[in-house]
CSV table of C-alpha atoms in Angstrom, one decimal:
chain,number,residue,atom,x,y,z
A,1,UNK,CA,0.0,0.0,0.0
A,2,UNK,CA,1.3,3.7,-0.8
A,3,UNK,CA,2.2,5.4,2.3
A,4,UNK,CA,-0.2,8.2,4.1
A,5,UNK,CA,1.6,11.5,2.0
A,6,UNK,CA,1.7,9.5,-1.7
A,7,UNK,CA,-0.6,10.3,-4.5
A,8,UNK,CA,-3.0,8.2,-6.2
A,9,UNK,CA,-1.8,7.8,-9.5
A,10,UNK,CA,-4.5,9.7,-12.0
A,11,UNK,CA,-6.5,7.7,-14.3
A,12,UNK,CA,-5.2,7.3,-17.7
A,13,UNK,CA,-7.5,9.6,-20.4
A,14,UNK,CA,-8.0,7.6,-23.7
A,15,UNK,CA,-6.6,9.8,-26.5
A,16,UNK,CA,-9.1,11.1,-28.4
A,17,UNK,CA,-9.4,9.3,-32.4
A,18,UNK,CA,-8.1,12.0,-35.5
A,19,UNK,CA,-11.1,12.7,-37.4
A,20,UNK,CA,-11.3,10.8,-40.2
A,21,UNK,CA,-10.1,11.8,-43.8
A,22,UNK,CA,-12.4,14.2,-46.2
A,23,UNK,CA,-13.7,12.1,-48.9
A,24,UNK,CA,-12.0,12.8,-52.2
A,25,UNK,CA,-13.8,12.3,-55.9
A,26,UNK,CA,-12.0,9.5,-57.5
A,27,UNK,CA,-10.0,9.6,-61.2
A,28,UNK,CA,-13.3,8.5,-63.0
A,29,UNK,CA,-15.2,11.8,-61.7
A,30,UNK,CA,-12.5,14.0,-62.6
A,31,UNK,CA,-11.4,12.9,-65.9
A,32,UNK,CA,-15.6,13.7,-66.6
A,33,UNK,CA,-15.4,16.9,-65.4
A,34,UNK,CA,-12.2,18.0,-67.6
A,35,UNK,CA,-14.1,16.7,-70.8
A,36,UNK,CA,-17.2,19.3,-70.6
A,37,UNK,CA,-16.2,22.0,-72.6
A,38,UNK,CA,-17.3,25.7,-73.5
A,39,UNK,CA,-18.6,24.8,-76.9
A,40,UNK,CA,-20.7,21.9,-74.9
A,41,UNK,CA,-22.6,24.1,-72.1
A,42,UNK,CA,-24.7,26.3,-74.8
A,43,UNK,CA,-26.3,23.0,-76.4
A,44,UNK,CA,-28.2,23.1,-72.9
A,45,UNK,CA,-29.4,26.6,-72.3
A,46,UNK,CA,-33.2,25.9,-72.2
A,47,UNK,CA,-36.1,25.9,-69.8
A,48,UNK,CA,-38.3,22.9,-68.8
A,49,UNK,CA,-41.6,22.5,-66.5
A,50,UNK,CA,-42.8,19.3,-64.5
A,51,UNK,CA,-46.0,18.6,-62.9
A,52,UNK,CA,-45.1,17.1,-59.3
A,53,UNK,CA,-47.9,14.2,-59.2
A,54,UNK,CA,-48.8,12.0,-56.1
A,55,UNK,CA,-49.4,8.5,-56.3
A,56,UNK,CA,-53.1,9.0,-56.8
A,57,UNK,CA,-51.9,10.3,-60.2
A,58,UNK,CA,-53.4,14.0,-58.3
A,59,UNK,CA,-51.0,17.5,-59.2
A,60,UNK,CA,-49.6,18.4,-56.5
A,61,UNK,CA,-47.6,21.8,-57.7
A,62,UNK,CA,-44.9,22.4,-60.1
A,63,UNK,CA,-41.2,21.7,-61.1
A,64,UNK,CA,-39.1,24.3,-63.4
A,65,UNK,CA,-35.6,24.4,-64.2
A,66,UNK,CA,-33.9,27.2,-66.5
A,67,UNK,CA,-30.4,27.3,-67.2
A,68,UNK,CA,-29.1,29.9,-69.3
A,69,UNK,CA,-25.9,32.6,-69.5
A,70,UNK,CA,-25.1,35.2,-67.5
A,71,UNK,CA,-22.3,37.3,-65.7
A,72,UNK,CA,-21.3,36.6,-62.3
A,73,UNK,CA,-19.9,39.5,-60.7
A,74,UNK,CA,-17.8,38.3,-57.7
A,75,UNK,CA,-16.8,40.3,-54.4
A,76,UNK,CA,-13.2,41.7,-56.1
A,77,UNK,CA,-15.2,43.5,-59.0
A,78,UNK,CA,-14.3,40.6,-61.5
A,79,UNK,CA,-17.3,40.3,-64.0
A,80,UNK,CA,-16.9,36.6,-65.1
A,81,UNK,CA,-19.1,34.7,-68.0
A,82,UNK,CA,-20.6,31.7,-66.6
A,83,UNK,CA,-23.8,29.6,-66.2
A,84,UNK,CA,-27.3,30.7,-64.2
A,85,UNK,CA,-28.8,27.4,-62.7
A,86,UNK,CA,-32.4,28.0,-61.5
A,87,UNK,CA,-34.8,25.7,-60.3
A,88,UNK,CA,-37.9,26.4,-58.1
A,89,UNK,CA,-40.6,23.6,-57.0
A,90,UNK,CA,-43.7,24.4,-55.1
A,91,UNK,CA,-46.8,22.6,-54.1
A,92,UNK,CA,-48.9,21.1,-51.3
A,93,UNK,CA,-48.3,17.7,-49.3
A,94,UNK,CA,-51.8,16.7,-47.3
A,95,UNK,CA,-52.4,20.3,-47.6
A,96,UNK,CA,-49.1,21.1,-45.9
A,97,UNK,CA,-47.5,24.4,-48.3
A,98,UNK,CA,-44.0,23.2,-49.1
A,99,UNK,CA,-41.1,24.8,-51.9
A,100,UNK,CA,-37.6,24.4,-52.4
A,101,UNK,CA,-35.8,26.9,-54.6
A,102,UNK,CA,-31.9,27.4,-55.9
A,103,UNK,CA,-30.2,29.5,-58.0
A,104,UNK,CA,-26.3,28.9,-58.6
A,105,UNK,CA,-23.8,30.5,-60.7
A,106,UNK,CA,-21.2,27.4,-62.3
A,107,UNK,CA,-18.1,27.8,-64.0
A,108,UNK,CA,-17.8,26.3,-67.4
A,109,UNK,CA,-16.7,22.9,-65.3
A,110,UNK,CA,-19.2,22.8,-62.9
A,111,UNK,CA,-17.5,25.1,-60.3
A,112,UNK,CA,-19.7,27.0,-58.1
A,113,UNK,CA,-19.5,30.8,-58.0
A,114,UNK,CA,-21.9,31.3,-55.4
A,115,UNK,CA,-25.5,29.2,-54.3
A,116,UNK,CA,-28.1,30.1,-52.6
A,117,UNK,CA,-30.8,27.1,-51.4
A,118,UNK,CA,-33.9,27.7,-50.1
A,119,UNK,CA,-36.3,24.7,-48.4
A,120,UNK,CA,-39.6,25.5,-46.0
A,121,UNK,CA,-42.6,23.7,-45.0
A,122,UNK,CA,-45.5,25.8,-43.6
A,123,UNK,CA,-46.7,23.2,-40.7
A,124,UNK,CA,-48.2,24.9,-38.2
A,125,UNK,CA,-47.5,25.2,-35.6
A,126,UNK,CA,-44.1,24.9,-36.3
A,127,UNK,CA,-43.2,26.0,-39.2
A,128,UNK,CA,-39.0,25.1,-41.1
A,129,UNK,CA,-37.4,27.6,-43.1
A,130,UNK,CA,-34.1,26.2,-44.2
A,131,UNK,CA,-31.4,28.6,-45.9
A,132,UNK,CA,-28.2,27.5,-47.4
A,133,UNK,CA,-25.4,29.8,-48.9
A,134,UNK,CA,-22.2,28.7,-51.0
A,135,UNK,CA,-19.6,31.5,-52.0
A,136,UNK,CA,-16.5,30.9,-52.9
A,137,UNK,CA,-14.1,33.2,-51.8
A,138,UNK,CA,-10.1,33.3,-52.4
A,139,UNK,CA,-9.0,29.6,-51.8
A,140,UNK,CA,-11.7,28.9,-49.6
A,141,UNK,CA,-15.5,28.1,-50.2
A,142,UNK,CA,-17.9,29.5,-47.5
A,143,UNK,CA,-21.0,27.8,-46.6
A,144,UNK,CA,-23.8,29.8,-44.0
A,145,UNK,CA,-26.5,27.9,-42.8
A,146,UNK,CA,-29.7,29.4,-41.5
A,147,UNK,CA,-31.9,27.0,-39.5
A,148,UNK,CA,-35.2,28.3,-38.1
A,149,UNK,CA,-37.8,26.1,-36.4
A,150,UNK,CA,-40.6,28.1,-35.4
A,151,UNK,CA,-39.6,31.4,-33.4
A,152,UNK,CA,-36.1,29.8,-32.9
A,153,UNK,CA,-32.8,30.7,-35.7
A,154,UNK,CA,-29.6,28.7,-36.1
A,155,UNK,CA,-26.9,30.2,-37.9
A,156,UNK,CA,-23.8,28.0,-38.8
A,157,UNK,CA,-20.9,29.2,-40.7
A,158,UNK,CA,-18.3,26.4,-42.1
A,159,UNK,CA,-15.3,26.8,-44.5
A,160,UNK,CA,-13.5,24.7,-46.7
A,161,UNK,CA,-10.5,24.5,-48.4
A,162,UNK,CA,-11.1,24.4,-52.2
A,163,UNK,CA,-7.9,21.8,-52.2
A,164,UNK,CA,-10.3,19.2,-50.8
A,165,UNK,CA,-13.2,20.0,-52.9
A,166,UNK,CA,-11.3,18.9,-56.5
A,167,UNK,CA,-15.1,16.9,-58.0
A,168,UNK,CA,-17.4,18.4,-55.9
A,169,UNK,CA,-21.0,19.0,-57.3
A,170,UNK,CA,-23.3,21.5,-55.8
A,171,UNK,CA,-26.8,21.1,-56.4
A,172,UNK,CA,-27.3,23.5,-59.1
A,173,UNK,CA,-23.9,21.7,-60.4
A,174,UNK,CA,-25.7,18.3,-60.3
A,175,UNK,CA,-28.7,19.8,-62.4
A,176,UNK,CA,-26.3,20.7,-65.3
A,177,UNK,CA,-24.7,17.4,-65.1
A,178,UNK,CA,-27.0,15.6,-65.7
A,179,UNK,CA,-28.2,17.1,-68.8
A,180,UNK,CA,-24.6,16.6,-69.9
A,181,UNK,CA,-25.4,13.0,-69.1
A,182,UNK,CA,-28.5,12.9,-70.8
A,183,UNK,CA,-27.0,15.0,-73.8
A,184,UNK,CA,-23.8,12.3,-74.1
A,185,UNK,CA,-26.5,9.4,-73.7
A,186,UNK,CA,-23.3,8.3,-71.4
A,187,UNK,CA,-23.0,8.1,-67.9
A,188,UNK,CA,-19.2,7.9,-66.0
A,189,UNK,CA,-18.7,4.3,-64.8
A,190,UNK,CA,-17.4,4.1,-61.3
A,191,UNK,CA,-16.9,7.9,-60.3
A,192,UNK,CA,-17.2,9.1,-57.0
A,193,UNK,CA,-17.8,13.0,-57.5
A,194,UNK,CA,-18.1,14.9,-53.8
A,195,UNK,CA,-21.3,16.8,-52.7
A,196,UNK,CA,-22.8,18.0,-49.2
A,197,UNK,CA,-24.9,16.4,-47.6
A,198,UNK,CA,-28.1,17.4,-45.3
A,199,UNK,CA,-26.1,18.3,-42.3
A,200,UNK,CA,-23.8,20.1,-44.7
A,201,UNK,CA,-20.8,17.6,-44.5
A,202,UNK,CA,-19.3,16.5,-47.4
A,203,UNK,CA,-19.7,12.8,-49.0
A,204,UNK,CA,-19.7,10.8,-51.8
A,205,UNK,CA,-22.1,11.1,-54.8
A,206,UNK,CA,-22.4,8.5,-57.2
A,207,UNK,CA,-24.4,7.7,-60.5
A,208,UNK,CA,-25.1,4.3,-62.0
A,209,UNK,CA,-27.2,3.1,-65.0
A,210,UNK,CA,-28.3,0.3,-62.8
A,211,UNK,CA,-28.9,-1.0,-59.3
A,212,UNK,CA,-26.1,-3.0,-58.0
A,213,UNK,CA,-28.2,-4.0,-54.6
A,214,UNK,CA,-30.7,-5.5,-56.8
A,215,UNK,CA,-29.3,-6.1,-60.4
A,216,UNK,CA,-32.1,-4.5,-61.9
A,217,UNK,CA,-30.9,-2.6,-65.2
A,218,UNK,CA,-32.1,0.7,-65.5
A,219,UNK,CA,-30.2,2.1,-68.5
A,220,UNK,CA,-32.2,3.4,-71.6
A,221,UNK,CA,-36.4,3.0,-71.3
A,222,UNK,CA,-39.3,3.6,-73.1
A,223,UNK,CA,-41.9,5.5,-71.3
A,224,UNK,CA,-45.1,6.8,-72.6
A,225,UNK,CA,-45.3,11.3,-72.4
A,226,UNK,CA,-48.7,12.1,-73.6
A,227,UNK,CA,-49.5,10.1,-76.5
A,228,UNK,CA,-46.0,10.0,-77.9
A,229,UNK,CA,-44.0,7.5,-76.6
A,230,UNK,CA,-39.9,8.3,-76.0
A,231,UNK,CA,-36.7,6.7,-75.0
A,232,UNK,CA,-35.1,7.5,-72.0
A,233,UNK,CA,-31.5,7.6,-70.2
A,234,UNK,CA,-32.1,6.4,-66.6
A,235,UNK,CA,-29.7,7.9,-64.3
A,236,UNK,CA,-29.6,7.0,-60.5
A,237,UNK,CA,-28.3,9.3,-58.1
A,238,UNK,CA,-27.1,8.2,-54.8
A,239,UNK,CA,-25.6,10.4,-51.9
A,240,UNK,CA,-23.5,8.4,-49.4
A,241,UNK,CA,-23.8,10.0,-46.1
A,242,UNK,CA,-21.5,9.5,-43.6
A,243,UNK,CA,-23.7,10.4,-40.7
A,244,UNK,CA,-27.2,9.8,-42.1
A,245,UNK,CA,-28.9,7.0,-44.9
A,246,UNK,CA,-28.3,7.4,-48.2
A,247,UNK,CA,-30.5,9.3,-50.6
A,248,UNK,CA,-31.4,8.3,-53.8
A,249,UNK,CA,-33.1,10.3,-57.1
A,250,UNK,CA,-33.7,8.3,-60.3
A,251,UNK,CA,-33.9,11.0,-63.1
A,252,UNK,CA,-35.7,9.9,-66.8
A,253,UNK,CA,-33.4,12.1,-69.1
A,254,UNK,CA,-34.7,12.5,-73.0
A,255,UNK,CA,-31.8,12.5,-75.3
A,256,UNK,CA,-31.3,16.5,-75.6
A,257,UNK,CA,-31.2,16.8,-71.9
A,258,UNK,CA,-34.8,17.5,-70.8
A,259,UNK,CA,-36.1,15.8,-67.7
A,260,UNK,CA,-38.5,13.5,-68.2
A,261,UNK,CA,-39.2,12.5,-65.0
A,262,UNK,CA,-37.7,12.5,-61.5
A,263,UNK,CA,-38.2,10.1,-58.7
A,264,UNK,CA,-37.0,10.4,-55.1
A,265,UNK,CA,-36.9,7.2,-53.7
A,266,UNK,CA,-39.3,6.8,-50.4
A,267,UNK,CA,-40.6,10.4,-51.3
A,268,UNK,CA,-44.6,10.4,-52.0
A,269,UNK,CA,-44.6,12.0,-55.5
A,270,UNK,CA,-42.7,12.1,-58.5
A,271,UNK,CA,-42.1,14.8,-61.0
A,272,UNK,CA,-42.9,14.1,-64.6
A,273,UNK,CA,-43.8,16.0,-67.8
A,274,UNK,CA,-47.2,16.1,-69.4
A,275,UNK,CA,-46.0,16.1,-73.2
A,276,UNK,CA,-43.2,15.7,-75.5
A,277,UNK,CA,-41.1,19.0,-75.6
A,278,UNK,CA,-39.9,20.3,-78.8
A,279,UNK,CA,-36.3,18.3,-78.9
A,280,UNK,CA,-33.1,20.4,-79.7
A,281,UNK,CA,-30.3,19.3,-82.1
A,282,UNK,CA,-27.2,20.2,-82.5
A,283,UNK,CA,-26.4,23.2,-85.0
A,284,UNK,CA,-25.4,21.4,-87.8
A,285,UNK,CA,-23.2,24.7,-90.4
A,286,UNK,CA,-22.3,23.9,-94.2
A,287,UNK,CA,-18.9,23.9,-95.1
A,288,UNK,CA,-17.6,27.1,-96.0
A,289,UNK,CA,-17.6,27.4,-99.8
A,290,UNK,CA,-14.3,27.5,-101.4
A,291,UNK,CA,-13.7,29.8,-104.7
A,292,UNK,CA,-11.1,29.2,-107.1
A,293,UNK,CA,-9.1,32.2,-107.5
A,294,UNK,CA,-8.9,33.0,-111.7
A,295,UNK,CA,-7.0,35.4,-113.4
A,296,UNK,CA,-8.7,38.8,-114.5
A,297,UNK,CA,-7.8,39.2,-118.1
A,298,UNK,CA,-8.9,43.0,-117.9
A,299,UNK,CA,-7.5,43.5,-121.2
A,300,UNK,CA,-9.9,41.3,-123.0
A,301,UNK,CA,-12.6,42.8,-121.2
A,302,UNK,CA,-14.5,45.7,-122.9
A,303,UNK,CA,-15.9,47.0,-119.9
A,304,UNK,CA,-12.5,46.7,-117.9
A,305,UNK,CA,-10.4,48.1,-120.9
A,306,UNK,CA,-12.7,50.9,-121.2
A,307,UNK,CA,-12.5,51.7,-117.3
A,308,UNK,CA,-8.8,51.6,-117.9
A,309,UNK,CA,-8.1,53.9,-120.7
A,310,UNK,CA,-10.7,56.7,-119.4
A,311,UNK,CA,-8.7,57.0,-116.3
A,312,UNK,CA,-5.8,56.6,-117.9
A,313,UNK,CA,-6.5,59.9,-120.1
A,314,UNK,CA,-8.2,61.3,-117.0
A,315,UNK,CA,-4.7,61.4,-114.8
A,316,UNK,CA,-2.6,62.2,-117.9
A,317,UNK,CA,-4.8,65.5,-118.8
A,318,UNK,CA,-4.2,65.9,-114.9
A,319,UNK,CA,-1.1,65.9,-114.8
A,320,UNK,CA,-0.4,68.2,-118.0
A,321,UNK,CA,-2.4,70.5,-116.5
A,322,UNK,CA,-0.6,70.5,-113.3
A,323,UNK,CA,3.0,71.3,-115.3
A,324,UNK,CA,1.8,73.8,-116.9
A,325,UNK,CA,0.2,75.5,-113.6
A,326,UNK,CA,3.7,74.9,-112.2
A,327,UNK,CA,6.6,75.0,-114.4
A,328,UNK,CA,9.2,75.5,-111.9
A,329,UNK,CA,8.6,72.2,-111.0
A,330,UNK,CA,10.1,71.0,-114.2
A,331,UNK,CA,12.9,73.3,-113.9
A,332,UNK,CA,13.3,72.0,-110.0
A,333,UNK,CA,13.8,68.5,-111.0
A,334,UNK,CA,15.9,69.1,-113.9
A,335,UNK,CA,17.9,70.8,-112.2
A,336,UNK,CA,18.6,68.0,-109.7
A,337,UNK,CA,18.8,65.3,-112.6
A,338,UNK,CA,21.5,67.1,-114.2
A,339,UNK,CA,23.4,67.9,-111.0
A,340,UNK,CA,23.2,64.0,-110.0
A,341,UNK,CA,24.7,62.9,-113.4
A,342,UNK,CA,27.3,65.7,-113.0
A,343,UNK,CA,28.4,64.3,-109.1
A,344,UNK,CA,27.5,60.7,-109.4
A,345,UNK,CA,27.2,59.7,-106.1
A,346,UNK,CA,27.3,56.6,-104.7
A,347,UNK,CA,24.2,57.2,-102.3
A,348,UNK,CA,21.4,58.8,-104.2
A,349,UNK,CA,18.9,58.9,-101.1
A,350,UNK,CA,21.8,60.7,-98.8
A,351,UNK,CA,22.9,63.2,-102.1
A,352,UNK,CA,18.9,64.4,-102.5
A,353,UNK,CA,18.3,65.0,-99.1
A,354,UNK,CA,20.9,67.1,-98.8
A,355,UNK,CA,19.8,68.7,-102.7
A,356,UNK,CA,16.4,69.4,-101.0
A,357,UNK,CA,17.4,70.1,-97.7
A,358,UNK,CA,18.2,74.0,-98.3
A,359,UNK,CA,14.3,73.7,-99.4
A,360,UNK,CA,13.0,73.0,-95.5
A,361,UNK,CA,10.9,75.7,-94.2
A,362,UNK,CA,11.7,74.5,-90.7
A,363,UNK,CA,15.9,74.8,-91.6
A,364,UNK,CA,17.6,78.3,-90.6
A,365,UNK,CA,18.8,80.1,-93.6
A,366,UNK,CA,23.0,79.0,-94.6
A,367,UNK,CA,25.2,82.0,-94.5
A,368,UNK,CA,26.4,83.6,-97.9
A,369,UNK,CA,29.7,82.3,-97.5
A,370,UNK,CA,30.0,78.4,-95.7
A,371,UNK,CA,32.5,76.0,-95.5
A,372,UNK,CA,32.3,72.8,-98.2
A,373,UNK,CA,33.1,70.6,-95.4
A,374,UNK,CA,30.2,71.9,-93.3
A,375,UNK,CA,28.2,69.2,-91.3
A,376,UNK,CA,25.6,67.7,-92.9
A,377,UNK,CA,22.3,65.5,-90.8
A,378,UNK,CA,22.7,63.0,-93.4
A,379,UNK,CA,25.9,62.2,-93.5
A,380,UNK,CA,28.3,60.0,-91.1
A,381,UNK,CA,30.5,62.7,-89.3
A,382,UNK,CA,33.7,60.7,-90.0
A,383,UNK,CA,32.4,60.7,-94.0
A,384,UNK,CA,33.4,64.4,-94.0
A,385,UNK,CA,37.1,64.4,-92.9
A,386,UNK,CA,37.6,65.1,-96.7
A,387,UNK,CA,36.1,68.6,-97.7
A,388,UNK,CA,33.4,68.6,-100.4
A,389,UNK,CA,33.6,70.3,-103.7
A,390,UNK,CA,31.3,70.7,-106.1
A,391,UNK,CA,33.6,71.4,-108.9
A,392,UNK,CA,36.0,69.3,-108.0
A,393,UNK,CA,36.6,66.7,-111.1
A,394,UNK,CA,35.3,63.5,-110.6
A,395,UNK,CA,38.0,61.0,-110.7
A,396,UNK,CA,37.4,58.0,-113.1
A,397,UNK,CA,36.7,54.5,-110.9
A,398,UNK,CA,38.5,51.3,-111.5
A,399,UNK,CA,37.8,48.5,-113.1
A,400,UNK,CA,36.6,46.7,-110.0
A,401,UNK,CA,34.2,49.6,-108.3
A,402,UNK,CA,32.9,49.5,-111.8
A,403,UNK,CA,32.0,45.8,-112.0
A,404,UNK,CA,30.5,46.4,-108.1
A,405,UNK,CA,28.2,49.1,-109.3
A,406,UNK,CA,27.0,47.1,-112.5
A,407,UNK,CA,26.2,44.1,-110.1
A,408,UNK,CA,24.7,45.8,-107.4
């Protein structure tokens, strides 16, 4: 036994477990996302309208979807291009008011901008009004959740690193993908894309052509819309929560993209269209003509020839006139002709600049009596070591120098 002044050892405290690992969206769900392209996203710019229909076959309110271009103008003053997901539902469960709305601004690659999702159910007396925000910000995408049961509010603000969100698909992301599912007619075999759940933590989200609990194939169908039949892509959606069942929507996709009809497993009603929408195709452009190019034989032509010769006399009438308006001008360049034959220089451009140059209005007038060697703006300084004189006699060039000028 330990003696009157020892201690009693303390009980050991079991370390606490790490949390676990964030889920990450496999290679299959990325390589998908990377293959969605700008040119793609326009194909699917339309707006569509369900019934929501109980199992009594009774309408119970009413589905839309409209997803079209806008700008997203972020928090920095950036104006971006990018894609407006809207999608609003409202109707009545055993006379119980109930709507759920979002509206999301995506990147061309399914990245959210910013979401807002809105859920309530008038139940008196205690009524839920449910608000969710997404906004990405910097590296980081913020998520505010508003939570009010009744007189009582919840707020909860969370952030998360957008290193851990590579494939994740917000809902307004989701509704976009899978018209690009329905579009393709293909759905991504095995990939695990990342999404939030209802308590707003994130887990897997999957989507199969068939059930793997029960084998049954769901893949393309034939349902009947009105008195057209159609086929259909079947898509199943499952969310793998972590802390809660899993969640499952079957979606009936036509093969432009348009919903046909959506089913969420265990709920009461479905969502289905009453007729066959107009389909879209894609734009299909002729090829761009190509014209020889042929030779104008203007000569040949009357019309041409004609054209030709009129304005041919036209500037040569012109330009008599002008001469005799102006005969210095013919004395001017005389002048210079006959002075370049007399000095024969090698650089013609240099010699007539400095002909002309006297001319300048914006030159101050030489003195009466200047040097020949005077400096010159066109010439190389060390060029004039030797003074210049105009009546000097032009010494006869060799052989060689002669043969350079003839070849050059």
């Amino acid at each position: 036994m330990p003696g009157k002044g020892a201690k009693r050892p303390e009980p050991e405290v079991p370390e606490e477990a790490p949390p676990p690992p964030p889920p990450e969206a496999n290679s299959e769900a990325l390589e998908f996302l990377a293959t969605i392209s700008e040119e793609e996203i326009p194909l699917l710019y339309f707006s569509e309208t369900l019934n929501m229909i109980s199992e009594t076959n009774q309408i119970l309110g009413e589905y839309s979807l409209d997803i079209k271009q806008a700008y997203y103008y972020s928090s920095d003053g950036d104006t971006k291009r990018s894609v407006l997901v809207h999608a609003t539902s409202r109707g009545q469960l055993e006379e119980i008011p109930c709507g759920t709305s979002i509206s999301g601004y995506l990147d061309w690659d399914l990245k959210t901008y910013q979401q807002h999702h809105h859920e309530f159910i008038k139940f008196l007396p205690l009524s839920v009004d449910k608000k969710t925000t997404l906004l990405k910000q910097n590296a980081d995408m913020l998520m505010t959740r508003i939570l009010k049961e009744g007189e009582v509010t919840k707020t909860e603000k969370t952030s998360f690193n957008l290193n851990v969100m590579d494939g994740f698909i917000s809902e307004s992301a989701n509704l976009l993908l899978l018209r690009v599912m329905g579009w393709r007619r293909k759905v991504p075999q095995n990939a695990k894309f990342l999404a939030f759940d209802g308590e707003g933590k994130l887990c897997h989200s999957t989507y199969v052509r068939e059930r793997c609990s029960l084998g049954e194939a769901l893949g393309f169908q034939t349902i009947q819309l009105g008195s057209e039949q159609a086929e259909v892509l079947v898509v199943e959606q499952t969310m793998h929560s972590n802390e809660d069942i899993p969640m499952t929507w079957q979606y009936y996709l036509l093969p432009d993209g348009h919903l046909a009809k959506r089913i969420q497993v265990g709920s009461p009603f479905c969502c289905i269209i009453t007729k066959m929408p107009i389909m879209r195709e894609e734009d299909e452009f002729d090829p761009k003509p190509v014209f020889e190019k042929k030779q104008l034989e203007w000569e040949e032509d009357v019309q041409l020839f004609a054209i030709f010769r009129d304005r041919k006399e036209e500037l040569q009438a012109s330009h008599t006139t002008y001469m005799q308006h102006h005969p210095e001008a013919q004395t001017l360049i005389s002048d210079f002709l006959l002075f370049l034959l007399l000095r024969q220089p090698s650089n013609v451009v240099t010699f007539a600049a400095e002909y002309f140059g006297p001319f300048a209005r914006g030159l101050d007038k030489p003195p009466p009596f200047r040097s020949s060697n005077r400096p010159s703006p066109f010439r190389n300084p060390c060029s004039l070591s030797v003074p210049y004189n105009p009546l000097e006699k032009i010494p006869e060039k060799s052989s060689e120098e002669k043969t350079e000028d003839s070849s050059s």
